[in-house]
């Protein structure tokens, strides 16, 4: 296992997950939009901020997420670091799939979210775990919950 792979595995540990959820997320929620994705707490990871409308509150909600590119699409994983329930942002995009994204390299803008299934989900899951092997750890922690894979396609 390479040093990079070991570091990414550590990032998926319970202690690192706590730090990401409780320290990095509140910072990135503001930092990434303010810098249009150029500055973030983990510069070695591809991070974006997803802004969705709260399914219950109707208020804008911003969530930093790791992403992978699939052509023009951005792919995000609703892992919640392996918790037993889907993250709130996932419920938000299922209710209202029109979202805003801040991401580096000209990828910021309006997107439409959709949940993948079947072979597409399997292909994109493998692709995401190649970029961030910690998703496999999250899958194990999630138990019976199948972690959703969400595609964000640019609005035309």
Short mmCIF file of C-alpha atoms in Angstrom, two decimals:
data_model
loop_
_atom_site.label_atom_id
_atom_site.label_comp_id
_atom_site.label_asym_id
_atom_site.label_seq_id
_atom_site.Cartn_x
_atom_site.Cartn_y
_atom_site.Cartn_z
CA UNK A 1 0.00 0.00 0.00
CA UNK A 2 1.41 3.40 -0.99
CA UNK A 3 1.78 6.32 1.39
CA UNK A 4 -1.12 8.09 -0.36
CA UNK A 5 -3.34 5.00 0.05
CA UNK A 6 -2.44 4.77 3.75
CA UNK A 7 -3.24 8.44 4.23
CA UNK A 8 -6.61 8.08 2.46
CA UNK A 9 -7.40 5.04 4.62
CA UNK A 10 -6.59 7.06 7.75
CA UNK A 11 -8.97 9.78 6.49
CA UNK A 12 -11.77 7.20 6.68
CA UNK A 13 -11.04 6.26 10.30
CA UNK A 14 -13.62 7.15 12.99
CA UNK A 15 -11.32 9.81 14.46
CA UNK A 16 -10.68 11.47 11.10
CA UNK A 17 -14.40 11.20 10.25
CA UNK A 18 -15.22 13.07 13.47
CA UNK A 19 -12.74 15.82 12.52
CA UNK A 20 -14.19 16.09 9.00
CA UNK A 21 -17.79 16.32 10.23
CA UNK A 22 -17.20 18.61 13.21
CA UNK A 23 -14.28 20.82 12.17
CA UNK A 24 -13.60 20.74 8.42
CA UNK A 25 -17.22 20.74 7.24
CA UNK A 26 -18.24 24.01 8.96
CA UNK A 27 -15.10 25.68 7.60
CA UNK A 28 -15.43 24.32 4.04
CA UNK A 29 -19.14 25.19 3.96
CA UNK A 30 -18.03 28.86 3.81
CA UNK A 31 -14.46 28.65 2.48
CA UNK A 32 -15.13 26.75 -0.75
CA UNK A 33 -17.93 29.08 -2.00
CA UNK A 34 -15.91 32.15 -0.97
CA UNK A 35 -12.95 30.99 -3.08
CA UNK A 36 -14.98 29.27 -5.83
CA UNK A 37 -13.44 25.96 -4.82
CA UNK A 38 -9.80 27.03 -4.99
CA UNK A 39 -9.17 26.81 -1.22
CA UNK A 40 -10.36 24.06 1.13
CA UNK A 41 -9.29 22.36 4.35
CA UNK A 42 -8.12 19.23 2.49
CA UNK A 43 -6.32 20.42 -0.67
CA UNK A 44 -5.32 16.83 -1.52
CA UNK A 45 -8.98 15.80 -1.96
CA UNK A 46 -11.43 16.84 -4.69
CA UNK A 47 -14.08 18.72 -2.68
CA UNK A 48 -17.12 20.72 -3.72
CA UNK A 49 -19.92 22.43 -1.84
CA UNK A 50 -23.43 21.35 -2.76
CA UNK A 51 -26.24 23.80 -2.04
CA UNK A 52 -29.66 22.20 -1.91
CA UNK A 53 -33.02 23.28 -0.56
CA UNK A 54 -33.90 21.67 2.79
CA UNK A 55 -36.60 19.02 2.30
CA UNK A 56 -38.38 20.07 5.50
CA UNK A 57 -37.21 23.64 6.10
CA UNK A 58 -37.23 24.96 2.54
CA UNK A 59 -34.01 26.84 3.44
CA UNK A 60 -30.73 26.65 1.48
CA UNK A 61 -28.31 24.10 2.91
CA UNK A 62 -24.62 23.85 2.01
CA UNK A 63 -22.70 20.60 2.30
CA UNK A 64 -19.02 19.99 1.45
CA UNK A 65 -18.61 16.67 -0.36
CA UNK A 66 -15.87 14.68 -2.02
CA UNK A 67 -16.58 14.25 -5.73
CA UNK A 68 -15.31 12.50 -8.83
CA UNK A 69 -15.82 13.57 -12.43
CA UNK A 70 -17.57 11.45 -15.02
CA UNK A 71 -17.34 13.47 -18.20
CA UNK A 72 -19.20 16.74 -17.57
CA UNK A 73 -21.02 15.19 -14.60
CA UNK A 74 -19.91 15.34 -10.98
CA UNK A 75 -20.51 12.25 -8.83
CA UNK A 76 -21.05 12.46 -5.07
CA UNK A 77 -21.52 9.67 -2.56
CA UNK A 78 -24.17 9.86 0.20
CA UNK A 79 -21.97 8.00 2.66
CA UNK A 80 -22.39 10.11 5.82
CA UNK A 81 -19.06 8.50 6.82
CA UNK A 82 -20.86 5.16 7.12
CA UNK A 83 -23.69 6.14 9.46
CA UNK A 84 -26.79 3.95 9.46
CA UNK A 85 -28.97 6.69 7.90
CA UNK A 86 -28.71 8.69 4.70
CA UNK A 87 -27.35 12.23 5.09
CA UNK A 88 -29.83 15.13 5.07
CA UNK A 89 -28.50 16.50 1.78
CA UNK A 90 -29.52 13.25 0.06
CA UNK A 91 -33.15 13.71 1.14
CA UNK A 92 -32.95 17.32 -0.02
CA UNK A 93 -31.82 16.47 -3.56
CA UNK A 94 -34.40 13.70 -3.88
CA UNK A 95 -37.13 16.21 -3.07
CA UNK A 96 -35.67 19.04 -5.18
CA UNK A 97 -32.94 17.94 -7.62
CA UNK A 98 -32.07 21.50 -8.75
CA UNK A 99 -28.84 22.33 -6.91
CA UNK A 100 -25.95 24.77 -6.96
CA UNK A 101 -22.32 23.64 -6.82
CA UNK A 102 -19.06 25.41 -6.00
CA UNK A 103 -16.09 23.46 -7.29
CA UNK A 104 -12.63 24.22 -8.66
CA UNK A 105 -11.55 24.52 -12.29
CA UNK A 106 -14.68 26.10 -13.72
CA UNK A 107 -17.10 23.47 -12.43
CA UNK A 108 -19.18 25.83 -10.27
CA UNK A 109 -22.76 26.39 -11.38
CA UNK A 110 -26.28 24.97 -11.48
CA UNK A 111 -26.75 21.21 -11.65
CA UNK A 112 -29.54 18.64 -11.61
CA UNK A 113 -29.13 15.69 -9.23
CA UNK A 114 -30.24 12.13 -9.85
CA UNK A 115 -29.76 8.92 -7.91
CA UNK A 116 -28.09 6.09 -9.79
CA UNK A 117 -29.12 2.43 -9.81
CA UNK A 118 -27.92 -0.93 -11.09
CA UNK A 119 -24.85 -1.12 -13.30
CA UNK A 120 -24.42 2.65 -13.45
CA UNK A 121 -24.29 2.80 -9.65
CA UNK A 122 -21.84 -0.11 -9.52
CA UNK A 123 -19.55 1.49 -12.14
CA UNK A 124 -19.55 4.89 -10.43
CA UNK A 125 -19.08 3.31 -6.99
CA UNK A 126 -15.95 1.52 -8.24
CA UNK A 127 -14.72 4.75 -9.80
CA UNK A 128 -15.29 6.68 -6.55
CA UNK A 129 -13.53 4.06 -4.42
CA UNK A 130 -10.53 4.19 -6.77
CA UNK A 131 -10.27 7.92 -5.99
CA UNK A 132 -11.10 7.56 -2.28
CA UNK A 133 -10.75 4.01 -0.86
CA UNK A 134 -12.33 5.17 2.41
CA UNK A 135 -15.77 4.76 0.82
CA UNK A 136 -15.28 0.98 1.20
CA UNK A 137 -14.80 1.49 4.95
CA UNK A 138 -17.95 3.63 5.07
CA UNK A 139 -19.86 0.92 3.22
CA UNK A 140 -18.81 -1.62 5.83
CA UNK A 141 -19.86 0.71 8.69
CA UNK A 142 -23.21 1.42 7.03
CA UNK A 143 -24.22 -2.23 7.42
CA UNK A 144 -27.49 -2.96 5.58
CA UNK A 145 -27.80 0.56 4.17
CA UNK A 146 -26.82 0.78 0.51
CA UNK A 147 -24.92 4.03 0.14
CA UNK A 148 -26.47 6.10 -2.66
CA UNK A 149 -24.40 7.38 -5.57
CA UNK A 150 -25.68 10.70 -6.94
CA UNK A 151 -24.85 12.20 -10.32
CA UNK A 152 -24.88 15.98 -10.70
CA UNK A 153 -25.38 16.98 -14.35
CA UNK A 154 -24.90 20.58 -15.50
CA UNK A 155 -28.17 22.38 -16.23
CA UNK A 156 -28.49 23.13 -19.91
#
